[in-house]
Amino acid sequence: MHVDTVFLRRLYVFFVMEIATRRVNALGVTARPTGTWVTQIARNLLIDLEERAGCFRFLIHDRDSKFTAAFDAVFAGNGTAVIPTPPQSPRSNAFAERWIRTARAECTDRLLITGERHLRTVLTAYAKHYNTGRAHRSLDLRAPDDDPNIIPLPARQVLGGLLNDYHTTPLRLPHHRQRTPSSA
């Protein structure tokens, strides 16, 4: 994805989405993406994921020339099959395209981004909100990191009120069904 700054400079964002959970990792921002940079970001991702890295069977990416054989080898060495999308078919990576649209509509189109550090800070906050506080229809109105036994409740604002974040509380049984410790 790319974002244009207030100074008319184009910045590129590298992100990864886990399709099953819809969890997004915004991994890097640069003005000059190269194959070497993207490959290093891939290595960093696998290090950050630790033992979870072996859980992924596929990585889908577009046919950009920055996704080099070295990039693909990072994932192949982890046992992850790399699948480039067919030419001129954005729907084949629809989940990533939808996240880009959402991130733009809810975040980057509403802010004047000044540079790489600013965009990195904004996207880190937005990805945290997206993963922990934003309801997703495909997840029964839960955030990717939510516990399914928790009821989400409104609580706080993110990015100065640009976004609403939701905290969770434990699911409680009706008062007459709650267990109480027995005394001896």
Short mmCIF file of N, CA and C in Angstrom, two decimals:
data_model
loop_
_atom_site.label_atom_id
_atom_site.label_comp_id
_atom_site.label_asym_id
_atom_site.label_seq_id
_atom_site.Cartn_x
_atom_site.Cartn_y
_atom_site.Cartn_z
N MET A 1 0.86 -1.17 0.00
CA MET A 1 0.00 0.00 0.00
C MET A 1 0.90 1.22 0.00
N HIS A 2 0.40 2.33 -0.50
CA HIS A 2 1.18 3.56 -0.44
C HIS A 2 0.34 4.67 0.18
N VAL A 3 1.03 5.66 0.75
CA VAL A 3 0.40 6.81 1.37
C VAL A 3 1.19 8.04 0.93
N ASP A 4 0.50 9.08 0.49
CA ASP A 4 1.16 10.32 0.10
C ASP A 4 1.16 11.27 1.29
N THR A 5 2.31 11.90 1.54
CA THR A 5 2.44 12.81 2.67
C THR A 5 1.94 14.20 2.30
N VAL A 6 1.85 15.05 3.29
CA VAL A 6 1.44 16.42 3.09
C VAL A 6 2.48 17.17 2.24
N PHE A 7 3.70 16.67 2.20
CA PHE A 7 4.77 17.27 1.40
C PHE A 7 4.90 16.61 0.02
N LEU A 8 3.84 15.89 -0.40
CA LEU A 8 3.76 15.24 -1.71
C LEU A 8 4.85 14.21 -1.94
N ARG A 9 5.19 13.50 -0.88
CA ARG A 9 6.16 12.42 -0.96
C ARG A 9 5.41 11.11 -0.78
N ARG A 10 5.65 10.15 -1.62
CA ARG A 10 4.95 8.86 -1.54
C ARG A 10 5.74 7.91 -0.64
N LEU A 11 5.03 7.32 0.32
CA LEU A 11 5.61 6.33 1.22
C LEU A 11 4.93 4.99 0.98
N TYR A 12 5.68 3.94 1.13
CA TYR A 12 5.17 2.58 0.90
C TYR A 12 5.11 1.84 2.22
N VAL A 13 4.04 1.08 2.40
CA VAL A 13 3.80 0.33 3.63
C VAL A 13 3.80 -1.16 3.31
N PHE A 14 4.54 -1.91 4.10
CA PHE A 14 4.53 -3.37 3.98
C PHE A 14 3.75 -3.91 5.16
N PHE A 15 2.72 -4.71 4.89
CA PHE A 15 1.93 -5.30 5.96
C PHE A 15 1.62 -6.75 5.61
N VAL A 16 1.26 -7.50 6.63
CA VAL A 16 0.86 -8.89 6.46
C VAL A 16 -0.44 -9.08 7.23
N MET A 17 -1.40 -9.79 6.61
CA MET A 17 -2.65 -10.10 7.29
C MET A 17 -2.78 -11.62 7.41
N GLU A 18 -3.12 -12.05 8.60
CA GLU A 18 -3.42 -13.47 8.83
C GLU A 18 -4.90 -13.64 8.49
N ILE A 19 -5.19 -14.33 7.42
CA ILE A 19 -6.56 -14.40 6.91
C ILE A 19 -7.53 -15.04 7.90
N ALA A 20 -7.15 -16.12 8.54
CA ALA A 20 -8.06 -16.83 9.45
C ALA A 20 -8.53 -15.94 10.59
N THR A 21 -7.65 -15.10 11.12
CA THR A 21 -8.00 -14.26 12.27
C THR A 21 -8.23 -12.81 11.89
N ARG A 22 -7.86 -12.40 10.69
CA ARG A 22 -7.90 -11.02 10.20
C ARG A 22 -6.91 -10.12 10.94
N ARG A 23 -5.96 -10.69 11.63
CA ARG A 23 -4.94 -9.93 12.35
C ARG A 23 -3.97 -9.31 11.36
N VAL A 24 -3.68 -8.01 11.56
CA VAL A 24 -2.79 -7.28 10.66
C VAL A 24 -1.52 -6.90 11.40
N ASN A 25 -0.40 -7.08 10.71
CA ASN A 25 0.90 -6.63 11.21
C ASN A 25 1.42 -5.59 10.22
N ALA A 26 1.47 -4.31 10.64
CA ALA A 26 2.07 -3.26 9.82
C ALA A 26 3.56 -3.29 10.11
N LEU A 27 4.34 -3.75 9.15
CA LEU A 27 5.72 -4.11 9.43
C LEU A 27 6.76 -3.09 9.00
N GLY A 28 6.47 -2.28 8.03
CA GLY A 28 7.50 -1.36 7.58
C GLY A 28 6.96 -0.23 6.75
N VAL A 29 7.67 0.91 6.79
CA VAL A 29 7.35 2.09 6.01
C VAL A 29 8.66 2.60 5.42
N THR A 30 8.65 2.90 4.13
CA THR A 30 9.84 3.44 3.48
C THR A 30 9.45 4.25 2.25
N ALA A 31 10.31 5.17 1.87
CA ALA A 31 10.10 5.93 0.65
C ALA A 31 10.69 5.20 -0.55
N ARG A 32 11.65 4.29 -0.30
CA ARG A 32 12.33 3.58 -1.38
C ARG A 32 12.34 2.08 -1.11
N PRO A 33 11.23 1.40 -1.39
CA PRO A 33 11.21 -0.05 -1.16
C PRO A 33 12.07 -0.78 -2.19
N THR A 34 12.83 -1.73 -1.71
CA THR A 34 13.66 -2.55 -2.59
C THR A 34 13.43 -4.01 -2.24
N GLY A 35 13.92 -4.89 -3.07
CA GLY A 35 13.84 -6.31 -2.79
C GLY A 35 14.57 -6.67 -1.51
N THR A 36 15.70 -6.05 -1.26
CA THR A 36 16.48 -6.30 -0.04
C THR A 36 15.69 -5.87 1.19
N TRP A 37 15.05 -4.70 1.13
CA TRP A 37 14.27 -4.19 2.26
C TRP A 37 13.10 -5.13 2.56
N VAL A 38 12.37 -5.54 1.52
CA VAL A 38 11.22 -6.42 1.70
C VAL A 38 11.66 -7.77 2.26
N THR A 39 12.79 -8.29 1.80
CA THR A 39 13.30 -9.57 2.31
C THR A 39 13.66 -9.46 3.78
N GLN A 40 14.28 -8.35 4.19
CA GLN A 40 14.61 -8.16 5.60
C GLN A 40 13.36 -8.05 6.46
N ILE A 41 12.34 -7.37 5.94
CA ILE A 41 11.06 -7.27 6.66
C ILE A 41 10.47 -8.67 6.86
N ALA A 42 10.57 -9.53 5.84
CA ALA A 42 10.06 -10.90 5.94
C ALA A 42 10.81 -11.67 7.03
N ARG A 43 12.13 -11.53 7.07
CA ARG A 43 12.91 -12.20 8.13
C ARG A 43 12.49 -11.71 9.51
N ASN A 44 12.31 -10.41 9.64
CA ASN A 44 11.89 -9.83 10.93
C ASN A 44 10.52 -10.37 11.34
N LEU A 45 9.62 -10.53 10.38
CA LEU A 45 8.29 -11.06 10.68
C LEU A 45 8.39 -12.47 11.25
N LEU A 46 9.16 -13.32 10.62
CA LEU A 46 9.28 -14.70 11.11
C LEU A 46 9.93 -14.75 12.49
N ILE A 47 10.86 -13.87 12.76
CA ILE A 47 11.47 -13.81 14.09
C ILE A 47 10.43 -13.36 15.11
N ASP A 48 9.63 -12.34 14.77
CA ASP A 48 8.61 -11.83 15.69
C ASP A 48 7.51 -12.86 15.95
N LEU A 49 7.17 -13.65 14.96
CA LEU A 49 6.10 -14.65 15.12
C LEU A 49 6.54 -15.85 15.95
N GLU A 50 7.84 -16.08 16.05
CA GLU A 50 8.42 -17.20 16.79
C GLU A 50 7.77 -18.52 16.38
N GLU A 51 7.21 -19.27 17.33
CA GLU A 51 6.67 -20.59 17.01
C GLU A 51 5.39 -20.51 16.17
N ARG A 52 4.69 -19.39 16.19
CA ARG A 52 3.48 -19.24 15.36
C ARG A 52 3.82 -19.21 13.87
N ALA A 53 5.07 -18.89 13.52
CA ALA A 53 5.46 -18.79 12.11
C ALA A 53 5.25 -20.10 11.36
N GLY A 54 5.37 -21.22 12.06
CA GLY A 54 5.18 -22.51 11.42
C GLY A 54 3.73 -22.87 11.16
N CYS A 55 2.80 -22.06 11.64
CA CYS A 55 1.36 -22.34 11.49
C CYS A 55 0.81 -21.92 10.13
N PHE A 56 1.57 -21.14 9.38
CA PHE A 56 1.06 -20.59 8.13
C PHE A 56 1.42 -21.49 6.96
N ARG A 57 0.41 -21.88 6.19
CA ARG A 57 0.65 -22.76 5.04
C ARG A 57 0.95 -21.98 3.78
N PHE A 58 0.36 -20.77 3.64
CA PHE A 58 0.49 -20.02 2.40
C PHE A 58 0.81 -18.56 2.68
N LEU A 59 1.51 -17.93 1.76
CA LEU A 59 1.69 -16.48 1.73
C LEU A 59 1.30 -16.04 0.32
N ILE A 60 0.34 -15.14 0.24
CA ILE A 60 -0.12 -14.63 -1.04
C ILE A 60 0.41 -13.21 -1.19
N HIS A 61 1.05 -12.91 -2.32
CA HIS A 61 1.48 -11.54 -2.58
C HIS A 61 1.29 -11.21 -4.05
N ASP A 62 1.31 -9.91 -4.35
CA ASP A 62 1.15 -9.52 -5.74
C ASP A 62 2.45 -9.75 -6.51
N ARG A 63 2.46 -9.37 -7.75
CA ARG A 63 3.60 -9.66 -8.62
C ARG A 63 4.60 -8.50 -8.70
N ASP A 64 4.64 -7.67 -7.70
CA ASP A 64 5.60 -6.57 -7.68
C ASP A 64 7.02 -7.12 -7.75
N SER A 65 7.88 -6.43 -8.46
CA SER A 65 9.26 -6.90 -8.64
C SER A 65 10.05 -6.89 -7.33
N LYS A 66 9.55 -6.21 -6.31
CA LYS A 66 10.24 -6.20 -5.01
C LYS A 66 10.14 -7.55 -4.29
N PHE A 67 9.16 -8.36 -4.66
CA PHE A 67 9.05 -9.69 -4.08
C PHE A 67 9.96 -10.63 -4.88
N THR A 68 11.20 -10.66 -4.48
CA THR A 68 12.24 -11.38 -5.19
C THR A 68 12.27 -12.86 -4.78
N ALA A 69 13.14 -13.60 -5.43
CA ALA A 69 13.34 -15.01 -5.08
C ALA A 69 13.85 -15.13 -3.65
N ALA A 70 14.67 -14.18 -3.20
CA ALA A 70 15.17 -14.19 -1.81
C ALA A 70 14.02 -14.02 -0.82
N PHE A 71 13.05 -13.16 -1.14
CA PHE A 71 11.86 -12.97 -0.30
C PHE A 71 11.10 -14.29 -0.20
N ASP A 72 10.83 -14.91 -1.35
CA ASP A 72 10.10 -16.17 -1.37
C ASP A 72 10.84 -17.25 -0.60
N ALA A 73 12.18 -17.25 -0.68
CA ALA A 73 12.99 -18.26 0.00
C ALA A 73 12.88 -18.15 1.52
N VAL A 74 12.70 -16.94 2.04
CA VAL A 74 12.54 -16.76 3.49
C VAL A 74 11.35 -17.58 3.97
N PHE A 75 10.24 -17.50 3.25
CA PHE A 75 9.04 -18.23 3.65
C PHE A 75 9.11 -19.70 3.29
N ALA A 76 9.70 -20.01 2.15
CA ALA A 76 9.84 -21.42 1.75
C ALA A 76 10.68 -22.17 2.77
N GLY A 77 11.71 -21.52 3.30
CA GLY A 77 12.55 -22.14 4.33
C GLY A 77 11.80 -22.41 5.61
N ASN A 78 10.68 -21.74 5.79
CA ASN A 78 9.83 -21.92 6.97
C ASN A 78 8.71 -22.92 6.70
N GLY A 79 8.65 -23.45 5.49
CA GLY A 79 7.59 -24.39 5.15
C GLY A 79 6.31 -23.74 4.67
N THR A 80 6.37 -22.44 4.35
CA THR A 80 5.21 -21.71 3.88
C THR A 80 5.27 -21.61 2.35
N ALA A 81 4.22 -22.04 1.69
CA ALA A 81 4.17 -21.95 0.22
C ALA A 81 3.86 -20.51 -0.17
N VAL A 82 4.64 -19.99 -1.10
CA VAL A 82 4.44 -18.62 -1.58
C VAL A 82 3.66 -18.66 -2.88
N ILE A 83 2.56 -17.91 -2.93
CA ILE A 83 1.68 -17.90 -4.09
C ILE A 83 1.55 -16.47 -4.61
N PRO A 84 2.12 -16.17 -5.76
CA PRO A 84 1.90 -14.85 -6.35
C PRO A 84 0.50 -14.80 -6.98
N THR A 85 -0.14 -13.64 -6.88
CA THR A 85 -1.47 -13.50 -7.46
C THR A 85 -1.37 -13.52 -8.99
N PRO A 86 -2.43 -13.91 -9.66
CA PRO A 86 -2.42 -13.84 -11.13
C PRO A 86 -2.30 -12.37 -11.58
N PRO A 87 -1.76 -12.13 -12.76
CA PRO A 87 -1.62 -10.75 -13.24
C PRO A 87 -2.97 -10.04 -13.34
N GLN A 88 -2.97 -8.77 -12.95
CA GLN A 88 -4.13 -7.89 -13.04
C GLN A 88 -5.39 -8.47 -12.43
N SER A 89 -5.26 -9.01 -11.22
CA SER A 89 -6.42 -9.60 -10.55
C SER A 89 -6.41 -9.25 -9.06
N PRO A 90 -6.78 -8.00 -8.73
CA PRO A 90 -6.75 -7.58 -7.33
C PRO A 90 -7.69 -8.38 -6.42
N ARG A 91 -8.71 -9.00 -6.98
CA ARG A 91 -9.65 -9.76 -6.14
C ARG A 91 -9.05 -11.04 -5.60
N SER A 92 -7.96 -11.48 -6.19
CA SER A 92 -7.35 -12.72 -5.69
C SER A 92 -6.63 -12.50 -4.37
N ASN A 93 -6.45 -11.26 -3.97
CA ASN A 93 -5.90 -10.94 -2.65
C ASN A 93 -6.86 -9.95 -1.98
N ALA A 94 -8.14 -10.31 -2.00
CA ALA A 94 -9.21 -9.41 -1.57
C ALA A 94 -9.11 -8.99 -0.11
N PHE A 95 -8.64 -9.86 0.77
CA PHE A 95 -8.54 -9.51 2.19
C PHE A 95 -7.55 -8.36 2.39
N ALA A 96 -6.41 -8.43 1.72
CA ALA A 96 -5.41 -7.36 1.82
C ALA A 96 -5.94 -6.07 1.20
N GLU A 97 -6.60 -6.18 0.06
CA GLU A 97 -7.16 -5.00 -0.60
C GLU A 97 -8.22 -4.34 0.29
N ARG A 98 -9.01 -5.15 0.98
CA ARG A 98 -10.04 -4.60 1.87
C ARG A 98 -9.40 -3.90 3.06
N TRP A 99 -8.31 -4.45 3.59
CA TRP A 99 -7.63 -3.78 4.70
C TRP A 99 -7.07 -2.44 4.25
N ILE A 100 -6.52 -2.38 3.07
CA ILE A 100 -5.99 -1.11 2.55
C ILE A 100 -7.12 -0.08 2.48
N ARG A 101 -8.26 -0.48 1.94
CA ARG A 101 -9.40 0.43 1.85
C ARG A 101 -9.85 0.90 3.23
N THR A 102 -9.91 -0.02 4.18
CA THR A 102 -10.33 0.31 5.54
C THR A 102 -9.32 1.24 6.20
N ALA A 103 -8.04 0.93 6.09
CA ALA A 103 -7.00 1.76 6.71
C ALA A 103 -7.02 3.18 6.12
N ARG A 104 -7.25 3.27 4.83
CA ARG A 104 -7.32 4.61 4.22
C ARG A 104 -8.56 5.36 4.69
N ALA A 105 -9.72 4.71 4.64
CA ALA A 105 -10.98 5.37 4.99
C ALA A 105 -11.03 5.77 6.46
N GLU A 106 -10.52 4.92 7.34
CA GLU A 106 -10.63 5.17 8.77
C GLU A 106 -9.42 5.90 9.35
N CYS A 107 -8.34 5.97 8.61
CA CYS A 107 -7.12 6.48 9.23
C CYS A 107 -6.35 7.46 8.33
N THR A 108 -5.63 6.95 7.34
CA THR A 108 -4.68 7.79 6.63
C THR A 108 -5.31 8.90 5.79
N ASP A 109 -6.53 8.71 5.29
CA ASP A 109 -7.19 9.77 4.54
C ASP A 109 -7.71 10.89 5.45
N ARG A 110 -7.71 10.67 6.73
CA ARG A 110 -8.22 11.65 7.68
C ARG A 110 -7.12 12.43 8.39
N LEU A 111 -5.89 12.08 8.09
CA LEU A 111 -4.75 12.72 8.75
C LEU A 111 -3.80 13.30 7.71
N LEU A 112 -3.08 14.33 8.11
CA LEU A 112 -2.02 14.88 7.27
C LEU A 112 -0.71 14.22 7.72
N ILE A 113 -0.27 13.26 6.94
CA ILE A 113 0.94 12.50 7.27
C ILE A 113 2.14 13.33 6.85
N THR A 114 3.10 13.50 7.76
CA THR A 114 4.26 14.36 7.47
C THR A 114 5.50 13.60 7.02
N GLY A 115 5.63 12.34 7.39
CA GLY A 115 6.82 11.60 7.00
C GLY A 115 6.77 10.15 7.44
N GLU A 116 7.89 9.45 7.23
CA GLU A 116 7.96 8.02 7.53
C GLU A 116 7.68 7.73 9.00
N ARG A 117 8.35 8.46 9.88
CA ARG A 117 8.17 8.20 11.32
C ARG A 117 6.73 8.46 11.74
N HIS A 118 6.13 9.52 11.23
CA HIS A 118 4.74 9.83 11.56
C HIS A 118 3.81 8.73 11.06
N LEU A 119 4.00 8.29 9.81
CA LEU A 119 3.15 7.23 9.26
C LEU A 119 3.33 5.93 10.02
N ARG A 120 4.56 5.61 10.38
CA ARG A 120 4.83 4.39 11.14
C ARG A 120 4.09 4.44 12.49
N THR A 121 4.14 5.59 13.15
CA THR A 121 3.46 5.76 14.45
C THR A 121 1.94 5.63 14.29
N VAL A 122 1.39 6.28 13.26
CA VAL A 122 -0.05 6.23 13.02
C VAL A 122 -0.49 4.81 12.69
N LEU A 123 0.23 4.13 11.81
CA LEU A 123 -0.17 2.77 11.43
C LEU A 123 0.02 1.76 12.55
N THR A 124 1.00 1.98 13.41
CA THR A 124 1.16 1.10 14.57
C THR A 124 -0.05 1.24 15.49
N ALA A 125 -0.47 2.48 15.74
CA ALA A 125 -1.66 2.71 16.57
C ALA A 125 -2.91 2.16 15.90
N TYR A 126 -3.02 2.36 14.59
CA TYR A 126 -4.20 1.87 13.88
C TYR A 126 -4.24 0.34 13.85
N ALA A 127 -3.11 -0.30 13.60
CA ALA A 127 -3.07 -1.77 13.58
C ALA A 127 -3.43 -2.33 14.95
N LYS A 128 -2.96 -1.68 16.01
CA LYS A 128 -3.31 -2.13 17.37
C LYS A 128 -4.82 -2.00 17.57
N HIS A 129 -5.39 -0.88 17.16
CA HIS A 129 -6.84 -0.69 17.24
C HIS A 129 -7.57 -1.74 16.40
N TYR A 130 -7.11 -1.96 15.19
CA TYR A 130 -7.74 -2.91 14.27
C TYR A 130 -7.73 -4.32 14.86
N ASN A 131 -6.65 -4.69 15.51
CA ASN A 131 -6.51 -6.04 16.06
C ASN A 131 -7.18 -6.22 17.42
N THR A 132 -7.31 -5.15 18.19
CA THR A 132 -7.82 -5.31 19.56
C THR A 132 -9.14 -4.62 19.82
N GLY A 133 -9.53 -3.61 19.03
CA GLY A 133 -10.71 -2.85 19.38
C GLY A 133 -11.73 -2.63 18.28
N ARG A 134 -11.45 -3.05 17.06
CA ARG A 134 -12.36 -2.81 15.95
C ARG A 134 -13.19 -4.06 15.67
N ALA A 135 -14.50 -3.88 15.66
CA ALA A 135 -15.39 -5.01 15.39
C ALA A 135 -15.31 -5.40 13.92
N HIS A 136 -15.33 -6.70 13.64
CA HIS A 136 -15.28 -7.25 12.29
C HIS A 136 -16.51 -8.11 12.05
N ARG A 137 -17.22 -7.85 10.99
CA ARG A 137 -18.40 -8.65 10.68
C ARG A 137 -18.05 -10.11 10.49
N SER A 138 -16.93 -10.38 9.85
CA SER A 138 -16.55 -11.78 9.58
C SER A 138 -16.17 -12.52 10.86
N LEU A 139 -15.97 -11.79 11.96
CA LEU A 139 -15.62 -12.42 13.24
C LEU A 139 -16.74 -12.24 14.26
N ASP A 140 -17.98 -12.14 13.79
CA ASP A 140 -19.14 -11.95 14.66
C ASP A 140 -19.01 -10.71 15.54
N LEU A 141 -18.57 -9.62 14.92
CA LEU A 141 -18.42 -8.31 15.57
C LEU A 141 -17.41 -8.32 16.71
N ARG A 142 -16.39 -9.11 16.56
CA ARG A 142 -15.28 -9.13 17.52
C ARG A 142 -14.02 -8.66 16.81
N ALA A 143 -13.05 -8.25 17.59
CA ALA A 143 -11.74 -7.89 17.05
C ALA A 143 -10.91 -9.17 16.91
N PRO A 144 -9.89 -9.17 16.05
CA PRO A 144 -9.08 -10.37 15.86
C PRO A 144 -8.47 -10.94 17.14
N ASP A 145 -8.08 -10.09 18.07
CA ASP A 145 -7.44 -10.58 19.29
C ASP A 145 -8.42 -10.83 20.44
N ASP A 146 -9.72 -10.66 20.21
CA ASP A 146 -10.72 -10.85 21.28
C ASP A 146 -10.85 -12.30 21.68
N ASP A 147 -11.11 -12.50 22.96
CA ASP A 147 -11.48 -13.81 23.49
C ASP A 147 -12.96 -14.02 23.17
N PRO A 148 -13.35 -15.15 22.61
CA PRO A 148 -14.75 -15.36 22.26
C PRO A 148 -15.70 -15.40 23.46
N ASN A 149 -15.18 -15.53 24.68
CA ASN A 149 -16.03 -15.56 25.88
C ASN A 149 -16.15 -14.19 26.54
N ILE A 150 -15.84 -13.14 25.80
CA ILE A 150 -15.85 -11.78 26.34
C ILE A 150 -16.84 -10.94 25.55
N ILE A 151 -17.56 -10.07 26.23
CA ILE A 151 -18.51 -9.16 25.59
C ILE A 151 -17.83 -7.80 25.42
N PRO A 152 -17.74 -7.28 24.18
CA PRO A 152 -17.10 -5.97 23.99
C PRO A 152 -18.00 -4.82 24.44
N LEU A 153 -17.41 -3.83 25.08
CA LEU A 153 -18.13 -2.64 25.52
C LEU A 153 -17.34 -1.40 25.11
N PRO A 154 -18.02 -0.30 24.72
CA PRO A 154 -17.30 0.91 24.32
C PRO A 154 -16.52 1.49 25.49
N ALA A 155 -15.32 2.05 25.19
CA ALA A 155 -14.53 2.56 26.28
C ALA A 155 -13.70 3.80 25.98
N ARG A 156 -12.91 3.83 24.91
CA ARG A 156 -11.98 4.95 24.75
C ARG A 156 -11.79 5.32 23.28
N GLN A 157 -11.17 6.49 23.10
CA GLN A 157 -10.89 6.98 21.75
C GLN A 157 -9.41 6.79 21.43
N VAL A 158 -9.11 6.57 20.13
CA VAL A 158 -7.75 6.40 19.64
C VAL A 158 -7.48 7.49 18.61
N LEU A 159 -6.25 7.96 18.55
CA LEU A 159 -5.83 9.01 17.61
C LEU A 159 -6.70 10.26 17.77
N GLY A 160 -6.87 10.71 19.01
CA GLY A 160 -7.60 11.94 19.28
C GLY A 160 -9.07 11.89 18.93
N GLY A 161 -9.68 10.72 18.99
CA GLY A 161 -11.10 10.59 18.71
C GLY A 161 -11.40 10.19 17.28
N LEU A 162 -10.37 10.01 16.47
CA LEU A 162 -10.57 9.59 15.08
C LEU A 162 -11.18 8.19 15.03
N LEU A 163 -10.79 7.35 16.00
CA LEU A 163 -11.28 5.97 16.07
C LEU A 163 -11.84 5.72 17.46
N ASN A 164 -12.78 4.79 17.56
CA ASN A 164 -13.29 4.35 18.85
C ASN A 164 -12.73 2.96 19.12
N ASP A 165 -12.25 2.76 20.33
CA ASP A 165 -11.68 1.48 20.73
C ASP A 165 -12.62 0.86 21.76
N TYR A 166 -12.70 -0.45 21.76
CA TYR A 166 -13.61 -1.16 22.65
C TYR A 166 -12.82 -2.07 23.57
N HIS A 167 -13.11 -1.97 24.85
CA HIS A 167 -12.52 -2.87 25.84
C HIS A 167 -13.49 -4.01 26.06
N THR A 168 -13.03 -5.04 26.68
CA THR A 168 -13.89 -6.19 26.91
C THR A 168 -14.04 -6.47 28.40
N THR A 169 -15.14 -7.12 28.73
CA THR A 169 -15.38 -7.55 30.10
C THR A 169 -15.75 -9.02 30.07
N PRO A 170 -15.44 -9.77 31.14
CA PRO A 170 -15.77 -11.21 31.14
C PRO A 170 -17.28 -11.43 31.03
N LEU A 171 -17.64 -12.49 30.34
CA LEU A 171 -19.03 -12.89 30.21
C LEU A 171 -19.52 -13.35 31.58
N ARG A 172 -20.62 -12.78 32.05
CA ARG A 172 -21.13 -13.12 33.39
C ARG A 172 -22.46 -13.86 33.27
N LEU A 173 -22.64 -14.83 34.13
CA LEU A 173 -23.90 -15.55 34.19
C LEU A 173 -24.92 -14.70 34.93
N PRO A 174 -26.23 -14.91 34.69
CA PRO A 174 -27.24 -14.19 35.47
C PRO A 174 -27.01 -14.43 36.96
N HIS A 175 -27.38 -13.43 37.78
CA HIS A 175 -27.08 -13.46 39.21
C HIS A 175 -27.52 -14.76 39.88
N HIS A 176 -28.68 -15.26 39.57
CA HIS A 176 -29.18 -16.46 40.24
C HIS A 176 -28.42 -17.72 39.81
N ARG A 177 -27.63 -17.67 38.73
CA ARG A 177 -26.90 -18.84 38.26
C ARG A 177 -25.41 -18.77 38.60
N GLN A 178 -24.97 -17.65 39.18
CA GLN A 178 -23.55 -17.54 39.49
C GLN A 178 -23.21 -18.45 40.67
N ARG A 179 -22.05 -19.04 40.56
CA ARG A 179 -21.60 -19.91 41.65
C ARG A 179 -20.96 -19.07 42.75
N THR A 180 -21.22 -19.47 43.95
CA THR A 180 -20.57 -18.82 45.10
C THR A 180 -19.77 -19.86 45.83
N PRO A 181 -18.64 -19.46 46.38
CA PRO A 181 -17.86 -20.45 47.12
C PRO A 181 -18.63 -20.94 48.34
N SER A 182 -18.57 -22.23 48.60
CA SER A 182 -19.27 -22.77 49.78
C SER A 182 -18.37 -22.63 50.98
N SER A 183 -18.99 -22.39 52.10
CA SER A 183 -18.19 -22.26 53.32
C SER A 183 -18.35 -23.53 54.15
N ALA A 184 -17.30 -23.88 54.83
CA ALA A 184 -17.31 -25.12 55.60
C ALA A 184 -17.64 -24.89 57.02
#
